[in-house]
CSV table of C-alpha atoms in Angstrom, one decimal:
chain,number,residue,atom,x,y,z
A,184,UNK,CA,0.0,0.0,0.0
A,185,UNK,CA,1.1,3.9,-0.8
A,186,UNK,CA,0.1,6.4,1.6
A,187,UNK,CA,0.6,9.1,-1.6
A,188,UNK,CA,-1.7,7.0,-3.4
A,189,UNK,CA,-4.6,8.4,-0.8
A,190,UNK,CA,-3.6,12.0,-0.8
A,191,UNK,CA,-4.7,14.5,-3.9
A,192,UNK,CA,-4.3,17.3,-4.9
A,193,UNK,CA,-6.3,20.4,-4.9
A,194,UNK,CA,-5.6,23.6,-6.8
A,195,UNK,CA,-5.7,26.7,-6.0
A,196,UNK,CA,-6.4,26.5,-2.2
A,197,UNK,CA,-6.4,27.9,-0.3
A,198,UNK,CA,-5.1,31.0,-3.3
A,199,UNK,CA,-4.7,30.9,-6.6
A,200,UNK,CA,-1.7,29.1,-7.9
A,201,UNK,CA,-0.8,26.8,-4.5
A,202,UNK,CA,-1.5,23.0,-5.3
A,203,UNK,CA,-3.0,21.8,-1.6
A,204,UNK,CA,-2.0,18.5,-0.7
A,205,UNK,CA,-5.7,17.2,0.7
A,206,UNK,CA,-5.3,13.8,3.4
A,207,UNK,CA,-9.2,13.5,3.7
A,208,UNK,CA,-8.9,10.9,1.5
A,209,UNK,CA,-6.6,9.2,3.9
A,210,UNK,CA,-8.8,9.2,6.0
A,211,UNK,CA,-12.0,7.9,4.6
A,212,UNK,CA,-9.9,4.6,3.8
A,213,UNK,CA,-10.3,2.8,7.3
A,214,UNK,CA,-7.2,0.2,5.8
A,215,UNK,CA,-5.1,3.2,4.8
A,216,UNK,CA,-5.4,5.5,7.8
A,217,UNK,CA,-4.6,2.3,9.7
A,218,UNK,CA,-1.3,1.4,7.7
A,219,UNK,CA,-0.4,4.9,8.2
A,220,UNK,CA,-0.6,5.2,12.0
A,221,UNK,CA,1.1,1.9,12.0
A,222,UNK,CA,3.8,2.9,9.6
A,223,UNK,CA,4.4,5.7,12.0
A,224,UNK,CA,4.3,3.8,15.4
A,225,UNK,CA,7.1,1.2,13.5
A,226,UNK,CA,9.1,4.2,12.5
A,227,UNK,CA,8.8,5.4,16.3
A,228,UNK,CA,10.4,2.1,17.5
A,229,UNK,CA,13.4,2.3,19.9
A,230,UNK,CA,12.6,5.7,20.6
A,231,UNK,CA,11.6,6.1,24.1
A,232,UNK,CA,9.1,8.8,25.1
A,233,UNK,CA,6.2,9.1,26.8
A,234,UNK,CA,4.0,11.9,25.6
A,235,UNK,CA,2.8,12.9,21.7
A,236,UNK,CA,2.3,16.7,21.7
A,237,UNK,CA,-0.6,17.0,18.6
A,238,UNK,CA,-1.2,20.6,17.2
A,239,UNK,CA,-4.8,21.3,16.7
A,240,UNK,CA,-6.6,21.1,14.1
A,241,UNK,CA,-5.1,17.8,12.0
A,242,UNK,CA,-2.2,16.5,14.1
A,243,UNK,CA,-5.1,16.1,16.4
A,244,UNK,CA,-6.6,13.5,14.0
A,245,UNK,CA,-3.3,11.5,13.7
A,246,UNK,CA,-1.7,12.4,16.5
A,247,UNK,CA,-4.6,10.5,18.9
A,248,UNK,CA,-4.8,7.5,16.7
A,249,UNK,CA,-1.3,7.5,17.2
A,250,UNK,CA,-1.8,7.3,20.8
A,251,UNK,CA,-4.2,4.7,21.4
A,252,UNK,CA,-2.2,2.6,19.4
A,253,UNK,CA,0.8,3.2,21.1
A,254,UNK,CA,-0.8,3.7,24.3
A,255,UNK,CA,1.2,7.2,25.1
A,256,UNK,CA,-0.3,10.5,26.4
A,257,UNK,CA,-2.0,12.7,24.1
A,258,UNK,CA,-1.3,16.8,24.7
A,259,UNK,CA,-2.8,19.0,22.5
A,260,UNK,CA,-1.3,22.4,21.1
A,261,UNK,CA,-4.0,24.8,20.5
A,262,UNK,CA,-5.0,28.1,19.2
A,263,UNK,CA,-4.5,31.1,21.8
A,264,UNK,CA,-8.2,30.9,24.3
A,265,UNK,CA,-8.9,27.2,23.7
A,266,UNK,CA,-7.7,26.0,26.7
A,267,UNK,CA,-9.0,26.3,29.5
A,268,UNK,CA,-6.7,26.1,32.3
A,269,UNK,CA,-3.4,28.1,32.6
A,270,UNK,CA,-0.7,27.9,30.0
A,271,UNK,CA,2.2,28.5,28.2
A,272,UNK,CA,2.2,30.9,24.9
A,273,UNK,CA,4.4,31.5,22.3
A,274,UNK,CA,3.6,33.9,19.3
A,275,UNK,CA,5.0,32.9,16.0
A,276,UNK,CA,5.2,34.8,12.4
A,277,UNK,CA,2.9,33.9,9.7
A,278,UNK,CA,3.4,35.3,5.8
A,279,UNK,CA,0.5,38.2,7.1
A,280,UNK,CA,0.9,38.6,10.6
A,281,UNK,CA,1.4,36.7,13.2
A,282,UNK,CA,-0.7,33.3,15.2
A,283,UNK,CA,-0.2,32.4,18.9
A,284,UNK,CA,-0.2,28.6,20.3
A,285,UNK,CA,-0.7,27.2,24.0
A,286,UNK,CA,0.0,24.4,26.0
A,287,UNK,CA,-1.5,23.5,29.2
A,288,UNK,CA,1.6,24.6,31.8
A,289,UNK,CA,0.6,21.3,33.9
A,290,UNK,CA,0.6,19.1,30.9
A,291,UNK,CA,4.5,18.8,30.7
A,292,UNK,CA,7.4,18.9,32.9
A,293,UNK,CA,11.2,18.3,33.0
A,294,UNK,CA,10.6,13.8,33.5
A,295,UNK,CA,8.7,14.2,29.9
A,296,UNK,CA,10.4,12.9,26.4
A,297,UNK,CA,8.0,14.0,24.0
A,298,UNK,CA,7.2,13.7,19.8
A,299,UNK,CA,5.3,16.4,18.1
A,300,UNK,CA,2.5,15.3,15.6
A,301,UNK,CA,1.4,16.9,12.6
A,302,UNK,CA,0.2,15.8,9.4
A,303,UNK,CA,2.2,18.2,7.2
A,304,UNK,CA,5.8,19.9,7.1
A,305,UNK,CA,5.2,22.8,5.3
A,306,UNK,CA,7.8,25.9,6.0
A,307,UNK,CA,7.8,24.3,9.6
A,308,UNK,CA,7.4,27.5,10.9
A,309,UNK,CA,4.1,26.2,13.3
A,310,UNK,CA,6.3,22.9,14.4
A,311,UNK,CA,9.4,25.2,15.0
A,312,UNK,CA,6.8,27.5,17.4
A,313,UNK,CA,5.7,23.7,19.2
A,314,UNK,CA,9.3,22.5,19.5
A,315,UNK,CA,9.9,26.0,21.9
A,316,UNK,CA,6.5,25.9,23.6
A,317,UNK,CA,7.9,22.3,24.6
A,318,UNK,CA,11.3,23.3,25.3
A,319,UNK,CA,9.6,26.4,28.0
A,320,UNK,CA,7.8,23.4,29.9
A,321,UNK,CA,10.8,21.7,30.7
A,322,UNK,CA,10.5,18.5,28.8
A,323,UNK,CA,12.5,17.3,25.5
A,324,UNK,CA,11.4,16.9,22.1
A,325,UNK,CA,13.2,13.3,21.0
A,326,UNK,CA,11.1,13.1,17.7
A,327,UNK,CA,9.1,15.5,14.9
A,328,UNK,CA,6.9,13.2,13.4
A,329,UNK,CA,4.6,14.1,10.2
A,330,UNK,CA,2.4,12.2,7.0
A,331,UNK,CA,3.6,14.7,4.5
A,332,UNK,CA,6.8,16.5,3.9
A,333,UNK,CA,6.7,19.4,1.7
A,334,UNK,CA,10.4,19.4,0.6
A,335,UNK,CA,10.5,21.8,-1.5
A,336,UNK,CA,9.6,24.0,1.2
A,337,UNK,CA,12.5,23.2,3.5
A,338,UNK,CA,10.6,23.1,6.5
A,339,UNK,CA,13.5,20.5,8.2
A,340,UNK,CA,15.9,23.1,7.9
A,341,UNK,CA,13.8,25.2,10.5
A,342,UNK,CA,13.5,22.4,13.2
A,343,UNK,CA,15.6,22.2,16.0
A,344,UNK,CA,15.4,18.0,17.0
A,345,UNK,CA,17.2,16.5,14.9
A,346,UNK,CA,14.8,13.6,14.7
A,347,UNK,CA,12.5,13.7,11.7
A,348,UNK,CA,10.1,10.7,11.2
A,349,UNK,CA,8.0,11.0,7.8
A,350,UNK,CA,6.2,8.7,5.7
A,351,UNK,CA,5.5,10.6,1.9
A,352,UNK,CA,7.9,13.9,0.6
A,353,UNK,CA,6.4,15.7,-2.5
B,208,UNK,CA,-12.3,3.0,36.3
B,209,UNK,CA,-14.6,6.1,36.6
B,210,UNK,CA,-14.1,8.1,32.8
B,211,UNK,CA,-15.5,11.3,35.7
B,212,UNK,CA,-12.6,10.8,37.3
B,213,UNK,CA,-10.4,12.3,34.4
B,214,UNK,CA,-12.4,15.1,33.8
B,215,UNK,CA,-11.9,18.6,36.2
B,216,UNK,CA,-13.6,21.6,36.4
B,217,UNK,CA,-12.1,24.6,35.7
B,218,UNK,CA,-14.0,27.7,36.9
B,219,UNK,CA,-14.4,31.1,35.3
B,220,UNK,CA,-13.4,29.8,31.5
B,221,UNK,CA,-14.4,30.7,28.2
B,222,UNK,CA,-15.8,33.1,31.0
B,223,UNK,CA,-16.9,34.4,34.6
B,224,UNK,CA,-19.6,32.3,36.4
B,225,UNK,CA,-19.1,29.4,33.5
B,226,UNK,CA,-17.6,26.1,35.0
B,227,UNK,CA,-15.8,24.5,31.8
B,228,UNK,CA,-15.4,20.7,32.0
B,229,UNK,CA,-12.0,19.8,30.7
B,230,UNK,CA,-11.6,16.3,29.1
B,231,UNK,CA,-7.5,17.2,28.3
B,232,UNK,CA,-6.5,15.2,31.9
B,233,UNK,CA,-8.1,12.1,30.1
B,234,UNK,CA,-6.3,12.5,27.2
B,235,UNK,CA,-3.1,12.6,29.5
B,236,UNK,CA,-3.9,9.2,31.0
B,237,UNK,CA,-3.2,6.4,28.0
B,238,UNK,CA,-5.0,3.8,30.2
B,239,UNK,CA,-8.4,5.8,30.7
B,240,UNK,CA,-8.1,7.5,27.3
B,241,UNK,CA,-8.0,3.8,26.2
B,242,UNK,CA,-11.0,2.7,28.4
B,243,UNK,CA,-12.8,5.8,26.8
B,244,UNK,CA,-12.7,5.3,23.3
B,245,UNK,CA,-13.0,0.9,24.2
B,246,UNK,CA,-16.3,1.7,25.7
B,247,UNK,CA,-17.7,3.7,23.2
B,248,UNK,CA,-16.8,1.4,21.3
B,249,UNK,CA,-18.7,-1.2,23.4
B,250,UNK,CA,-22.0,0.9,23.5
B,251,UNK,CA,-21.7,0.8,19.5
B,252,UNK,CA,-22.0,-2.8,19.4
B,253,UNK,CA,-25.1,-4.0,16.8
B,254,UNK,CA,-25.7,-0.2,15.0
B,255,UNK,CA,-24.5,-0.9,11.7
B,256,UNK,CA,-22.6,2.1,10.4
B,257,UNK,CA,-19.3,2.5,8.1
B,258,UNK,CA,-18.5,6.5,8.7
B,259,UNK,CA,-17.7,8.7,11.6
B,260,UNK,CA,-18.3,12.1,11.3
B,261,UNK,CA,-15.4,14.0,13.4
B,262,UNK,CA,-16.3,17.7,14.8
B,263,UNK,CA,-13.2,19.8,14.8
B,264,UNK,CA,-11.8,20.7,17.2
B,265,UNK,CA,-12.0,18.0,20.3
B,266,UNK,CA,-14.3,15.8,18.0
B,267,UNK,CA,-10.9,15.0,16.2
B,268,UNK,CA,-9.3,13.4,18.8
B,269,UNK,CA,-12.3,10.8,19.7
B,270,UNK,CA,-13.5,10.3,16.7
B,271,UNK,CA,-9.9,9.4,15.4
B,272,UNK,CA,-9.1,7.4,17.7
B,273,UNK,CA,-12.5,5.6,17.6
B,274,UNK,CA,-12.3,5.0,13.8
B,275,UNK,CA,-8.8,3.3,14.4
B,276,UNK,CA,-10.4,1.1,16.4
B,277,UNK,CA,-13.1,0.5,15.0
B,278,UNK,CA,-12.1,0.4,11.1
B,279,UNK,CA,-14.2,3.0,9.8
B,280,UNK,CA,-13.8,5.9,7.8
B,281,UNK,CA,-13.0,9.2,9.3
B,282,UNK,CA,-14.7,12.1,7.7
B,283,UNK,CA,-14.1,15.7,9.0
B,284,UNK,CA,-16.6,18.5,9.7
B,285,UNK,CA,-14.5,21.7,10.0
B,286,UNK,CA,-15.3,25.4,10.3
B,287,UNK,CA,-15.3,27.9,7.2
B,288,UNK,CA,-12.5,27.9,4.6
B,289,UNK,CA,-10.4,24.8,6.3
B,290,UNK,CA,-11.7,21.6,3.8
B,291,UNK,CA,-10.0,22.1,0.3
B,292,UNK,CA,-12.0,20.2,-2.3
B,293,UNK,CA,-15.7,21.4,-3.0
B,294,UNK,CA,-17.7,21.7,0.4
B,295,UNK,CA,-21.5,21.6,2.0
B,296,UNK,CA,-21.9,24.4,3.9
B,297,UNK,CA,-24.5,24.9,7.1
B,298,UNK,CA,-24.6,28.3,9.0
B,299,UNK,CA,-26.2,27.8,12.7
B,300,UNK,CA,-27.0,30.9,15.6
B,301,UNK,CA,-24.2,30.7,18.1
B,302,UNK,CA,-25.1,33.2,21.4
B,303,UNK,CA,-23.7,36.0,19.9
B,304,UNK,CA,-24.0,35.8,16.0
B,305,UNK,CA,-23.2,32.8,13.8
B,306,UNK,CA,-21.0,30.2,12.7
B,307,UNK,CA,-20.4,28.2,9.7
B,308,UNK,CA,-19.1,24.5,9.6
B,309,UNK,CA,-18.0,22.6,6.4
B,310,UNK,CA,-18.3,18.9,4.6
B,311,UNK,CA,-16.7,17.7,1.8
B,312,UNK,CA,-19.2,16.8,-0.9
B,313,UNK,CA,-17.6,13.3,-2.2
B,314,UNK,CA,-17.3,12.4,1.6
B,315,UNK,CA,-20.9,11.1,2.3
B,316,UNK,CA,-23.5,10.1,-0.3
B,317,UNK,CA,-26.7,8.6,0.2
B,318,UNK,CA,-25.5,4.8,0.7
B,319,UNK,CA,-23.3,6.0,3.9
B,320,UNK,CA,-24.9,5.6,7.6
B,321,UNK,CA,-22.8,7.6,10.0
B,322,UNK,CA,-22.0,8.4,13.5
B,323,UNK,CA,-21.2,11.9,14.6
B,324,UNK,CA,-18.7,12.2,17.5
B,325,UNK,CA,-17.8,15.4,20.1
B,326,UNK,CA,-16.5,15.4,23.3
B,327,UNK,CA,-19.3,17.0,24.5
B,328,UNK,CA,-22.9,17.9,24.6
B,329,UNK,CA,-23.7,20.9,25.5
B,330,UNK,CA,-26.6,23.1,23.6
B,331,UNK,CA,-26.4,20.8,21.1
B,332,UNK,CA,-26.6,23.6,18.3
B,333,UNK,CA,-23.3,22.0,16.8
B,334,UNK,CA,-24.3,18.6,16.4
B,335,UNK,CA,-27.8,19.5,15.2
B,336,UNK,CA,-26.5,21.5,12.1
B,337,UNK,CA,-24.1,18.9,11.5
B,338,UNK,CA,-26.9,16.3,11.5
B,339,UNK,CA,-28.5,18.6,8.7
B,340,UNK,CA,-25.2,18.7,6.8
B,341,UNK,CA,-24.7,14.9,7.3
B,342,UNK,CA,-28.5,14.8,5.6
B,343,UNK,CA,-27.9,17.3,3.3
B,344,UNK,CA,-25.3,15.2,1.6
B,345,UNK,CA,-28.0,12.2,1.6
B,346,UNK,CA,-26.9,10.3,4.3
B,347,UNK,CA,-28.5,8.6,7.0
B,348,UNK,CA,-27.2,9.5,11.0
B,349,UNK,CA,-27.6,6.5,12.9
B,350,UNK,CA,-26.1,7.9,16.3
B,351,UNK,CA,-24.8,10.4,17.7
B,352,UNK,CA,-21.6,10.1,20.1
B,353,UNK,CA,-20.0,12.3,23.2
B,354,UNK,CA,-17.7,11.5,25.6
B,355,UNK,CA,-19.8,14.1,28.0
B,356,UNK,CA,-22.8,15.2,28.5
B,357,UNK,CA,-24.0,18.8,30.6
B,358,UNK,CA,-27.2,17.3,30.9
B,359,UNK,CA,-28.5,20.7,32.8
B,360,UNK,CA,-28.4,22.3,29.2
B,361,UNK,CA,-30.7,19.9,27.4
B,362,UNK,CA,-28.8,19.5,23.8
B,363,UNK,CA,-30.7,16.1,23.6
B,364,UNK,CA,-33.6,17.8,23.0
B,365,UNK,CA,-32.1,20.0,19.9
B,366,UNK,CA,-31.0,15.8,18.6
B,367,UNK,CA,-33.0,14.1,15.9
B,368,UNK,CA,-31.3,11.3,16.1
B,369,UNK,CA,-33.0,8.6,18.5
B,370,UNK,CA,-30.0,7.0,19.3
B,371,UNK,CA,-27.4,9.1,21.5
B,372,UNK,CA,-24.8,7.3,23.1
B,373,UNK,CA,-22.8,8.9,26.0
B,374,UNK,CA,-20.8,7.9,28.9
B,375,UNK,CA,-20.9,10.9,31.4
B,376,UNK,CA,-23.6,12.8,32.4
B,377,UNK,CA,-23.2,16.1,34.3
């Protein structure tokens, strides 16, 4: 089975002349989705951690399959407001401006080996913000783990772990 | 193991006088996180269905999780602008104004019975427009899911689906 056989392309999103690479697809194949959380947790062997840090809105989505499977902690990265207890922020530039992410300050602490989940490298500008977010709660990022690298982007030349685990590069 | 026991109140959030039940302490426990998404999957046991509809944001993480288990497809509802390919839109009243959530339109068609998953049941305005979009792409909803429900605010009353399976009432 190819995961890139279940991811397509759509044009012009989310502006004219960017080719979005969709996973929905992915995702309504119930064999697929499982071969690709499995391909992940076997990529993920001999690496010892114990939580997966999943940025909201997709990494959620793989991130907790991910879990359950590999029976680790799920701690979710969210947009600035959505969470509701205290928490760690760190702002971050965008092409137009600038986006904010939190962490629950309670969620992670100096004993905690983390991986970050996404589904897509892109510049790796949001996974750069997560790896510091991580790095202020006291715990260590052993592992960046995505679906889809972007290469041409060069989003792997922003991250600081030098751990990369990806299954498809376009 | 008590699924109440990993869910805390937090006072005062998205705002003064609200008490916001937050599910992100079971999501930090593997075991009942686990035991969550098993017994769901229990209380599914004889409704025939081959779809689960996921509500971004927290709906991700269940309904991900759940369709890994469970071998079914994963099909995303998301909020204005997010889904790529051509989309069914469904605008509901929120308090104050409106919001808009999206499907894709080759995710359902009329030979698909789904579930719809969220963590929680609150008004239920959410859920009920995304049983109408569900519909509105010919397909049949054959139960709907939470983790929680804040019975006090009677969102199974706004529910046309008969069949609502939950496994905390507050």
């Amino acid at each position: 089975m190819q995961i890139s056989d279940f991811i397509r392309d759509i044009k012009d999103f989310p502006k004219k002349g960017i080719v979005f690479k969709d996973i929905t697809p992915l995702l309504n194949n119930p064999d697929a989705f499982r071969f690709c959380i499995e391909q992940l947790s076997s990529k993920l062997e001999g690496i010892s951690f114990n939580k997966i840090v999943v940025i909201e809105s997709r990494g959620f989505i793989f991130g907790s399959a991910l879990g359950l499977l590999m029976k680790k902690a799920i701690i979710p990265v969210r947009k600035k407001g959505k969470l509701p207890a205290e928490v760690i922020s760190i702002s971050y530039d965008l092409e137009y401006g600038t986006d904010t992410l939190e962490i629950h300050k309670d969620s992670l602490d100096k004993t905690d080996k983390v991986i970050i989940v996404d589904d897509l490298l892109a510049t790796g500008g949001t996974v750069c913000a997560v790896e510091k977010l991580v790095k202020l709660s006291g715990a260590e990022v052993v592992a960046d783990v995505f679906v889809v690298d972007l290469t041409f982007l060069k989003g792997m030349s922003k991250l600081s772990c030098k751990k990369v685990i990806k299954l498809v590069d376009f």
